Coordinates of C-alpha atoms in Angstrom, one line a residue:
M1 CA 0.0 0.0 0.0
L2 CA 1.3 3.4 -0.9
L3 CA 0.3 6.5 1.1
R4 CA 0.7 9.3 -1.4
G5 CA 1.7 12.8 -0.6
G6 CA 0.9 13.1 3.1
L7 CA 2.5 15.4 5.7
V8 CA 4.8 13.0 7.5
V9 CA 5.3 13.8 11.2
D10 CA 7.7 11.0 12.0
G11 CA 7.5 10.8 15.9
T12 CA 10.9 12.2 16.6
G13 CA 9.9 15.8 16.9
A14 CA 11.5 16.7 13.5
P15 CA 9.7 19.2 11.3
P16 CA 7.0 17.7 9.1
V17 CA 7.8 16.9 5.5
T18 CA 5.6 16.0 2.6
A19 CA 6.4 12.5 1.5
D20 CA 5.1 9.1 0.3
V21 CA 5.1 6.2 2.7
L22 CA 5.2 2.6 1.3
I23 CA 3.8 -0.2 3.4
E24 CA 4.7 -3.8 2.5
G25 CA 3.4 -6.5 4.8
D26 CA 3.6 -5.3 8.4
R27 CA 6.5 -2.9 7.9
I28 CA 7.2 0.5 6.4
A29 CA 9.3 -0.2 3.3
A30 CA 10.2 3.3 2.3
V31 CA 9.6 7.0 3.1
G32 CA 10.5 9.6 0.5
G33 CA 9.7 12.3 -2.1
R34 CA 7.5 10.7 -4.8
L35 CA 8.1 7.0 -4.7
D36 CA 7.9 5.2 -8.0
V37 CA 6.2 1.9 -7.3
T38 CA 3.7 -0.3 -9.2
G39 CA 1.4 -3.0 -8.0
H40 CA 0.4 -1.3 -4.8
R41 CA -2.9 0.2 -3.7
V42 CA -2.5 4.0 -3.6
I43 CA -4.2 6.1 -0.9
D44 CA -4.3 9.8 -1.5
A45 CA -2.9 11.3 1.7
D46 CA -2.8 14.9 0.4
G47 CA -4.0 17.2 3.2
L48 CA -3.5 14.5 5.9
V49 CA -0.9 14.0 8.5
V50 CA 0.9 10.6 8.5
A51 CA 2.1 9.8 12.0
P52 CA 3.0 6.8 14.1
G53 CA 0.1 5.2 15.8
F54 CA -0.6 6.7 19.2
I55 CA 0.3 4.8 22.4
D56 CA -2.0 5.1 25.3
M57 CA 0.4 5.0 28.3
H58 CA -2.4 4.6 30.9
A59 CA -5.4 2.6 29.8
H60 CA -8.0 0.6 31.6
S61 CA -9.0 -1.7 28.8
D62 CA -7.9 -4.9 30.6
L63 CA -11.2 -6.7 29.9
A64 CA -12.4 -4.5 27.0
V65 CA -9.7 -5.9 24.8
L66 CA -11.2 -9.4 25.4
T67 CA -14.8 -8.4 24.8
D68 CA -15.1 -5.4 22.5
G69 CA -14.0 -6.2 18.9
A70 CA -14.6 -2.7 17.7
H71 CA -13.1 -0.8 20.7
L72 CA -14.2 2.5 19.1
A73 CA -13.0 4.7 21.9
K74 CA -9.4 3.9 21.1
T75 CA -9.3 2.8 17.5
M76 CA -11.2 5.8 16.2
Q77 CA -8.7 8.2 17.7
G78 CA -5.7 6.6 16.3
V79 CA -4.5 4.5 19.3
T80 CA -2.7 1.4 18.1
T81 CA -1.1 0.3 21.5
E82 CA -2.4 0.5 25.0
V83 CA -0.6 -0.1 28.3
L84 CA -2.8 -2.1 30.7
G85 CA -2.4 -3.4 34.3
Q86 CA -2.5 0.0 35.7
D87 CA -2.8 1.5 39.2
G88 CA -1.6 -1.7 40.9
L89 CA -4.8 -3.6 40.3
S90 CA -5.5 -6.0 37.5
Y91 CA -6.1 -9.7 36.7
A92 CA -2.7 -11.4 36.6
P93 CA -0.7 -12.8 38.2
T94 CA -3.2 -14.0 40.8
T95 CA -4.7 -16.9 42.7
D96 CA -8.3 -18.2 42.6
A97 CA -9.2 -16.1 45.7
G98 CA -7.3 -13.1 44.4
M99 CA -9.1 -13.1 41.1
A100 CA -12.5 -13.2 42.9
A101 CA -11.4 -10.3 45.1
V102 CA -10.0 -8.1 42.5
R103 CA -12.9 -8.6 40.2
E104 CA -15.1 -7.1 42.9
Q105 CA -12.7 -4.4 43.9
I106 CA -12.3 -2.9 40.4
A107 CA -15.7 -3.6 39.0
G108 CA -16.1 0.2 38.8
W109 CA -13.1 0.3 36.4
N110 CA -13.8 -2.6 34.1
G111 CA -17.2 -4.0 35.0
V112 CA -17.7 -7.8 35.4
P113 CA -18.2 -9.1 31.9
D114 CA -18.4 -12.9 31.4
V115 CA -14.9 -13.7 30.1
G116 CA -14.3 -16.9 32.0
Y117 CA -11.4 -15.5 34.1
R118 CA -9.6 -18.8 33.7
W119 CA -6.1 -17.5 33.4
R120 CA -3.9 -16.9 36.5
S121 CA -0.5 -16.1 35.1
V122 CA 0.7 -13.2 32.9
A123 CA 1.5 -15.7 30.2
E124 CA -2.0 -17.1 30.3
Y125 CA -3.6 -13.6 30.2
L126 CA -1.6 -12.5 27.2
A127 CA -2.4 -15.9 25.5
E128 CA -6.1 -15.2 26.1
I129 CA -5.7 -11.8 24.4
D130 CA -4.1 -13.5 21.4
R131 CA -6.6 -16.3 21.3
R132 CA -9.5 -13.8 21.0
G133 CA -7.7 -11.2 19.0
S134 CA -7.5 -7.5 20.2
A135 CA -8.6 -4.3 18.5
T136 CA -5.3 -2.7 19.6
N137 CA -1.8 -3.9 20.6
V138 CA -1.5 -4.5 24.3
A139 CA 1.5 -4.0 26.6
Y140 CA 1.0 -5.2 30.2
L141 CA 2.3 -4.0 33.6
L142 CA 2.4 -6.2 36.6
P143 CA -0.1 -4.9 39.2
Q144 CA 1.8 -4.6 42.5
G145 CA -1.4 -4.4 44.6
T146 CA -2.8 -7.7 43.1
I147 CA 0.5 -9.4 43.8
R148 CA 0.5 -8.2 47.4
M149 CA -3.1 -9.3 47.7
S150 CA -2.2 -12.8 46.6
V151 CA 0.8 -13.1 48.9
V152 CA 0.2 -10.9 51.9
G153 CA -3.6 -10.4 51.8
T154 CA -5.3 -7.0 52.3
E155 CA -4.0 -6.4 55.8
D156 CA -2.1 -3.2 56.7
R157 CA 1.2 -4.8 57.8
P158 CA 4.8 -5.2 56.5
A159 CA 5.5 -8.2 54.3
T160 CA 7.6 -10.9 56.0
P161 CA 10.9 -11.8 54.4
A162 CA 9.4 -15.0 53.0
E163 CA 6.4 -13.0 51.6
L164 CA 8.7 -10.4 50.1
A165 CA 10.8 -13.2 48.4
E166 CA 7.6 -14.7 46.9
M167 CA 6.4 -11.2 45.6
R168 CA 9.8 -10.7 44.1
A169 CA 9.6 -14.2 42.5
Q170 CA 6.2 -13.3 41.0
V171 CA 7.6 -10.1 39.6
D172 CA 10.5 -12.0 38.1
R173 CA 8.1 -14.6 36.6
G174 CA 5.8 -12.0 35.2
M175 CA 8.6 -10.1 33.6
R176 CA 9.9 -13.2 32.1
E177 CA 6.4 -13.9 30.6
G178 CA 6.3 -10.6 28.8
A179 CA 5.3 -7.8 31.2
F180 CA 6.8 -4.4 30.4
G181 CA 7.2 -3.3 34.0
M182 CA 5.1 -2.9 37.2
S183 CA 2.4 -0.5 38.3
S184 CA 1.3 0.5 41.8
G185 CA -1.9 2.1 43.2
L186 CA -0.6 3.6 46.4
T187 CA -4.0 5.1 47.4
Y188 CA -5.7 1.7 46.9
V189 CA -5.8 -1.3 49.2
P190 CA -3.7 -3.4 49.5
G191 CA -0.9 -1.8 47.4
M192 CA -0.8 1.3 49.6
F193 CA 0.4 -0.9 52.5
A194 CA 3.8 -1.5 50.9
D195 CA 6.5 0.8 52.4
T196 CA 9.3 2.4 50.4
D197 CA 11.7 -0.5 51.1
E198 CA 9.2 -3.0 49.8
L199 CA 8.6 -1.0 46.6
V200 CA 12.4 -0.7 46.1
A201 CA 12.8 -4.5 46.5
L202 CA 10.2 -5.2 43.8
C203 CA 11.5 -2.5 41.5
Q204 CA 15.0 -4.0 41.7
V205 CA 13.6 -7.1 39.9
V206 CA 11.8 -4.9 37.3
A207 CA 15.0 -3.0 36.7
R208 CA 17.0 -6.2 36.2
H209 CA 14.7 -7.1 33.3
G210 CA 14.9 -3.6 31.8
G211 CA 11.2 -2.8 32.6
C212 CA 9.7 0.5 34.0
Y213 CA 7.8 1.3 37.2
A214 CA 4.5 3.2 36.7
P215 CA 3.2 4.3 40.1
H216 CA -0.1 5.9 41.0
Q217 CA 1.6 7.5 44.0
R218 CA 0.3 8.0 47.6
S219 CA -1.2 11.4 47.0
Y220 CA -2.2 13.8 44.3
G221 CA -3.5 16.2 46.8
A222 CA -2.3 17.4 50.2
G223 CA 0.9 15.3 50.1
A224 CA 1.5 15.3 46.3
L225 CA 5.1 16.7 46.3
A226 CA 6.2 14.3 49.0
A227 CA 4.6 11.4 47.2
Y228 CA 6.4 12.3 44.0
A229 CA 9.7 12.6 45.9
E230 CA 9.1 9.1 47.3
M231 CA 8.7 7.7 43.8
I232 CA 11.9 9.3 42.7
E233 CA 13.6 7.8 45.7
V234 CA 12.4 4.4 44.7
A235 CA 13.7 4.8 41.2
R236 CA 17.1 6.1 42.5
R237 CA 17.5 3.3 45.0
S238 CA 16.4 0.5 42.7
S239 CA 17.8 1.8 39.4
V240 CA 14.4 1.3 37.7
A241 CA 13.2 3.5 34.9
L242 CA 10.3 5.6 36.4
H243 CA 7.2 6.6 34.6
L244 CA 5.0 8.9 36.6
T245 CA 1.4 8.0 35.8
H246 CA -1.4 10.6 35.3
A247 CA 1.2 13.1 36.7
T248 CA -0.6 16.2 37.9
M249 CA -1.3 18.3 40.9
N250 CA -4.9 18.2 41.8
F251 CA -7.3 19.8 44.4
P252 CA -7.5 23.4 45.4
E253 CA -4.3 23.0 47.5
N254 CA -2.2 22.6 44.4
R255 CA -3.6 25.1 41.9
G256 CA -0.8 26.5 39.8
R257 CA 1.9 24.4 41.5
A258 CA 2.9 22.1 38.5
G259 CA 6.1 24.0 38.3
E260 CA 7.1 22.5 41.7
L261 CA 6.5 19.0 40.4
L262 CA 8.4 19.7 37.2
A263 CA 11.3 21.0 39.2
L264 CA 11.5 17.6 41.0
V265 CA 11.4 15.9 37.6
D266 CA 14.1 18.0 36.1
A267 CA 16.4 17.6 39.2
A268 CA 16.0 13.8 38.9
L269 CA 16.8 13.9 35.2
A270 CA 19.8 16.0 35.9
D271 CA 20.9 13.3 38.4
G272 CA 20.8 10.7 35.7
L273 CA 17.4 9.1 36.5
D274 CA 15.5 7.7 33.5
L275 CA 12.1 9.3 34.0
T276 CA 9.0 10.0 31.9
L277 CA 5.4 10.9 32.8
D278 CA 2.0 10.9 31.3
S279 CA -1.2 13.0 31.6
Y280 CA -4.6 13.4 30.1
P281 CA -5.8 16.9 28.8
Y282 CA -8.8 17.3 31.1
L283 CA -9.5 18.8 34.5
P284 CA -11.8 16.2 36.2
G285 CA -10.3 12.8 37.3
A286 CA -12.2 9.5 37.4
T287 CA -12.1 6.6 39.9
T288 CA -14.4 4.5 42.0
L289 CA -16.6 5.9 44.8
S290 CA -15.0 3.3 47.1
A291 CA -11.6 4.8 46.5
L292 CA -12.6 7.8 48.8
L293 CA -12.7 5.4 51.8
P294 CA -9.9 5.5 54.3
S295 CA -7.7 2.4 53.9
S296 CA -8.7 1.2 57.4
A297 CA -12.3 0.8 56.0
A298 CA -11.2 -1.1 52.9
T299 CA -9.0 -3.8 54.5
G300 CA -10.0 -7.5 54.5
G301 CA -11.7 -7.5 51.1
P302 CA -15.0 -6.3 49.8
A303 CA -17.2 -8.3 52.2
A304 CA -15.4 -7.0 55.2
T305 CA -15.7 -3.4 53.8
L306 CA -19.4 -3.8 53.3
D307 CA -19.8 -5.0 56.9
R308 CA -18.0 -1.9 58.2
L309 CA -20.2 0.4 56.1
R310 CA -23.3 -1.1 57.8
D311 CA -21.9 -0.6 61.3
P312 CA -23.1 2.7 62.9
A313 CA -19.9 3.3 64.8
E314 CA -17.8 2.6 61.7
R315 CA -20.0 4.8 59.6
A316 CA -19.4 7.7 62.0
R317 CA -15.6 7.1 62.0
I318 CA -15.5 6.9 58.2
T319 CA -17.5 10.1 57.9
H320 CA -15.1 12.0 60.2
Q321 CA -12.1 10.7 58.2
V322 CA -13.6 11.6 54.8
E323 CA -15.2 14.9 55.7
V324 CA -12.9 16.4 58.3
V325 CA -9.5 14.7 58.4
G326 CA -9.1 13.9 54.7
S327 CA -8.8 10.2 54.1
D328 CA -5.7 8.5 52.6
G329 CA -8.0 7.2 49.8
C330 CA -8.9 10.8 49.0
H331 CA -5.3 12.0 48.9
G332 CA -5.4 13.5 52.4
V333 CA -8.0 16.2 51.4
P334 CA -11.4 16.5 53.1
V335 CA -14.0 15.6 50.4
D336 CA -16.1 18.3 48.7
W337 CA -19.3 16.4 47.8
D338 CA -20.0 19.1 45.1
T339 CA -17.0 17.7 43.2
I340 CA -18.0 14.0 43.3
E341 CA -20.3 13.1 40.4
I342 CA -21.7 9.6 39.9
A343 CA -20.5 8.3 36.5
G344 CA -21.7 4.7 36.5
V345 CA -23.4 2.1 38.7
R346 CA -23.2 -1.7 38.8
D347 CA -26.8 -2.1 39.7
P348 CA -29.2 -0.7 37.0
A349 CA -31.8 0.1 39.8
L350 CA -29.4 2.9 40.8
A351 CA -29.2 4.5 37.4
D352 CA -31.0 7.7 38.6
R353 CA -27.9 8.5 40.5
V354 CA -25.8 8.9 37.4
G355 CA -24.9 12.4 36.4
R356 CA -25.6 13.9 39.8
T357 CA -23.1 14.9 42.4
V358 CA -23.3 13.4 45.9
A359 CA -24.2 16.8 47.2
R360 CA -27.1 17.1 44.7
I361 CA -28.5 13.7 45.6
A362 CA -28.3 14.5 49.3
A363 CA -30.1 17.8 48.8
D364 CA -32.8 16.1 46.7
E365 CA -33.3 13.4 49.3
H366 CA -32.9 15.7 52.3
R367 CA -30.1 13.5 53.8
P368 CA -26.5 14.2 54.8
P369 CA -24.0 13.6 51.9
A370 CA -22.0 11.1 53.9
E371 CA -25.1 9.0 54.4
V372 CA -25.7 9.0 50.6
F373 CA -22.1 8.1 50.0
L374 CA -22.1 5.1 52.4
D375 CA -25.6 3.8 51.4
L376 CA -24.7 4.0 47.7
L377 CA -21.5 2.0 48.3
I378 CA -23.6 -0.7 50.1
A379 CA -26.4 -0.8 47.5
D380 CA -24.0 -0.9 44.6
R381 CA -21.6 -3.4 46.2
L382 CA -18.7 -1.0 45.8
G383 CA -19.1 -0.9 42.0
T384 CA -19.9 2.8 41.6
G385 CA -17.7 4.9 39.3
I386 CA -17.3 8.7 39.8
L387 CA -15.9 11.8 38.2
Q388 CA -13.9 13.9 40.5
H389 CA -13.8 17.6 39.5
V390 CA -10.5 18.7 41.1
G391 CA -8.2 19.7 38.3
D392 CA -6.4 22.9 37.3
E393 CA -5.9 24.1 33.7
A394 CA -2.6 25.8 34.4
N395 CA -1.2 22.6 35.8
V396 CA -2.5 20.5 32.9
R397 CA -0.8 22.8 30.3
A398 CA 2.5 23.0 32.2
V399 CA 2.8 19.2 32.5
M400 CA 2.0 18.5 28.8
R401 CA 4.8 20.9 27.8
H402 CA 7.5 18.9 29.5
P403 CA 9.8 17.2 27.0
R404 CA 9.5 13.8 28.8
H405 CA 5.7 13.9 28.7
T406 CA 3.6 11.3 27.1
G407 CA -0.2 10.9 26.6
G408 CA -2.3 8.6 28.8
S409 CA -6.1 8.6 28.8
D410 CA -6.7 6.9 32.1
G411 CA -9.9 6.0 30.3
I412 CA -12.6 4.0 32.1
L413 CA -14.9 2.4 29.5
V414 CA -17.8 1.2 31.7
G415 CA -20.7 3.0 33.3
A416 CA -23.5 5.1 31.9
K417 CA -21.5 8.3 32.0
P418 CA -17.8 7.6 32.0
H419 CA -15.1 10.2 31.7
P420 CA -14.9 11.4 28.0
R421 CA -11.1 11.1 28.1
A422 CA -11.4 7.4 27.1
A423 CA -12.7 8.5 23.7
G424 CA -11.2 11.9 23.4
T425 CA -7.7 12.2 24.9
F426 CA -5.5 11.9 21.8
A427 CA -7.8 13.9 19.4
R428 CA -8.1 16.6 22.1
Y429 CA -4.4 17.0 22.3
L430 CA -4.2 17.5 18.6
G431 CA -7.4 19.7 18.2
R432 CA -7.5 21.8 21.4
Y433 CA -3.9 22.0 22.5
V434 CA -2.1 22.0 19.2
R435 CA -4.4 23.7 16.6
E436 CA -6.6 25.9 18.8
R437 CA -4.3 26.9 21.7
G438 CA -0.8 26.4 20.4
V439 CA 0.4 24.8 23.7
L440 CA 2.3 22.2 21.7
T441 CA 3.5 22.2 18.0
L442 CA 2.2 19.4 15.8
A443 CA 5.6 17.7 15.8
E444 CA 5.9 18.0 19.6
A445 CA 2.5 16.5 20.2
V446 CA 3.0 13.5 17.9
R447 CA 6.4 12.8 19.6
H448 CA 4.6 12.9 23.0
L449 CA 1.9 10.6 21.7
S450 CA 4.0 8.1 19.8
G451 CA 7.8 8.3 19.8
T452 CA 8.5 9.0 23.4
P453 CA 6.1 6.3 24.7
A454 CA 7.5 3.8 22.3
A455 CA 11.0 4.5 23.5
R456 CA 9.9 4.2 27.1
L457 CA 8.4 0.8 26.5
G458 CA 11.3 -0.4 24.5
L459 CA 9.2 -0.8 21.4
H460 CA 12.1 0.0 19.1
D461 CA 10.3 -1.1 16.0
R462 CA 7.2 1.2 16.6
G463 CA 6.7 4.9 17.3
R464 CA 8.4 6.3 14.2
V465 CA 7.6 6.7 10.5
A466 CA 10.8 5.2 9.1
P467 CA 11.8 2.3 6.9
G468 CA 11.9 -1.0 8.7
R469 CA 9.5 0.0 11.5
R470 CA 6.2 -1.6 12.1
A471 CA 3.4 -0.1 10.1
D472 CA 1.4 1.2 13.0
L473 CA 0.2 4.5 11.5
V474 CA -2.6 7.1 11.8
L475 CA -3.6 9.5 9.1
F476 CA -5.6 12.5 10.3
D477 CA -6.8 15.9 9.1
P478 CA -4.9 18.6 11.1
L479 CA -7.6 21.1 10.3
T480 CA -10.5 19.1 11.7
V481 CA -9.2 16.5 14.1
T482 CA -10.9 17.0 17.5
D483 CA -12.5 15.2 20.3
R484 CA -16.3 15.0 20.2
A485 CA -16.7 13.1 23.5
T486 CA -18.2 15.3 26.2
F487 CA -19.4 14.8 29.8
D488 CA -22.9 14.6 28.4
D489 CA -22.0 12.3 25.5
P490 CA -18.8 10.6 26.7
R491 CA -18.7 7.9 24.0
A492 CA -18.8 10.1 20.9
T493 CA -15.9 9.1 18.7
A494 CA -13.2 11.5 17.5
E495 CA -13.5 13.5 14.4
G496 CA -10.8 13.9 11.7
I497 CA -9.2 10.4 11.9
A498 CA -9.1 9.1 8.4
W499 CA -7.0 5.9 8.5
V500 CA -5.4 3.8 11.2
F501 CA -3.1 0.9 10.5
I502 CA -1.8 -1.8 12.9
D503 CA 1.0 -3.9 11.4
G504 CA 0.0 -2.6 8.0
R505 CA -3.6 -3.6 8.3
A506 CA -6.4 -1.0 8.2
V507 CA -8.5 -1.0 11.3
V508 CA -10.0 2.4 10.3
E509 CA -10.5 3.0 6.6
A510 CA -11.7 6.4 5.2
G511 CA -13.1 7.3 8.6
E512 CA -14.9 4.0 9.3
R513 CA -14.0 1.2 11.6
T514 CA -13.2 -2.0 9.6
G515 CA -13.9 -5.5 11.0
L516 CA -10.3 -6.3 11.8
R517 CA -8.9 -7.1 15.2
A518 CA -5.4 -6.5 14.1
G519 CA -3.8 -5.9 17.5
R520 CA -2.1 -8.5 19.7
A521 CA -0.4 -8.9 23.0
L522 CA 3.2 -7.6 22.9
R523 CA 5.9 -9.2 25.0
H524 CA 8.7 -7.1 26.5
G525 CA 12.2 -8.0 25.7
T526 CA 11.4 -11.0 23.5
G527 CA 10.8 -9.5 20.1
R528 CA 7.6 -11.5 20.0
S529 CA 4.2 -10.2 19.5
G530 CA 2.1 -13.3 19.8
P531 CA 0.5 -15.3 17.0
P532 CA -1.2 -13.7 13.9
A533 CA -4.2 -11.8 15.1
A534 CA -7.8 -12.7 14.3
T535 CA -9.1 -11.1 11.1
T536 CA -12.6 -10.1 12.1
Q537 CA -14.3 -8.6 15.2
S538 CA -16.8 -10.6 17.2

């Protein structure tokens, strides 16, 4: 296939050039002036940008890649690779009991679709992705919280030497089976119970395999800077490459303070640390309603948590922690119920809550907000998703300008009203922050969304438009590309994306999703990408 006369933005940050791009099989065969070839299908790319496929460095598609053959949220905005296993909680490696517990704990992120859940190891999970075929390529991170749950449980205590040895063995095994690194969710039970030394010990294993550490740190609120400093200390002591996930400074306490975060980043880079970060171009965040609970209320698993929420004395204690003290689950900041909007519920009978804040529900029902909060958690069995309106535009812009920045949607795909970032992040960077506001140049933005993340992951055959590279490509109209997903219509697909190729196969053609599941599970450090992908969606 010959892409004729497009504006090639190659993913390195180099100035755009008008050129032809020749695809043969799954590779880019040539890039240059006007290529003289015959016997190829020719696509007129005049007026379109030809860029490397975008890499979503923070995705929550762990089950969607098994169930959603179209996966429009990502494919229709040019995403060709997603990094899964985020925030320390996912589905491998685990035990039978661990699988049951984590399914309940992160139902608000991924739902509970019927996918069998027969795998337990990383190798088995990746094989299941390849067996079904995926709409995008997948890179997987080992979830530190799930590993701790399987070995230590959900109690707030240090790991014993034997338990630490077993967790290190699981990290070693998972890295050998193809994981690209490890994630943490240090405001979520039980990952948050790991101290700095434990994280260092696990990251030493990740570093030995050349992987990266992608932590959701202990605070993005009252203790944000100290939490970032701890992650940098972990990287320094373990020699692991560090990727700060959804890096921002949230809540009123941190308005306009992104410069302090970036000063920490720059000092670490000057000291020789290998450090990158990702962000999404929106102000609200998204998580589960149960994430606001203090960790002491969330130990022992979902059943124990629900028992506490029914106990009057525990309810009073939790309310004080959340509303007055600032729970560790809410980043040490007392909750403002006006900022907590219900985005999705597990129980359809609770659908009338979606789209309203906890404060609005409380006013409508003439009840205290904390009572609404606790009762909804019980009724929905901890499966409620929320939007949290706590961001700052100045911080968002400052972070995305950093040269080590990459794009990550942090997109939750389930619920009646999920965050629009799942379907809009990459098109929003190109439309709002490149074309409309000039925060990034086109070449800078493409590098942030493709070349830099590919380098971070060690995907040396992707992330550039150059001969010999994999033909993961996106063609878009720079004059019209934009996000259409909104908080009222969060699943509206992006506009201006004309073609998307994964390994040279068109998954979007002339602006329409084809039937191909051309993606596959990538394996770190092996050069293997799994068996040939399935050809049609199901």
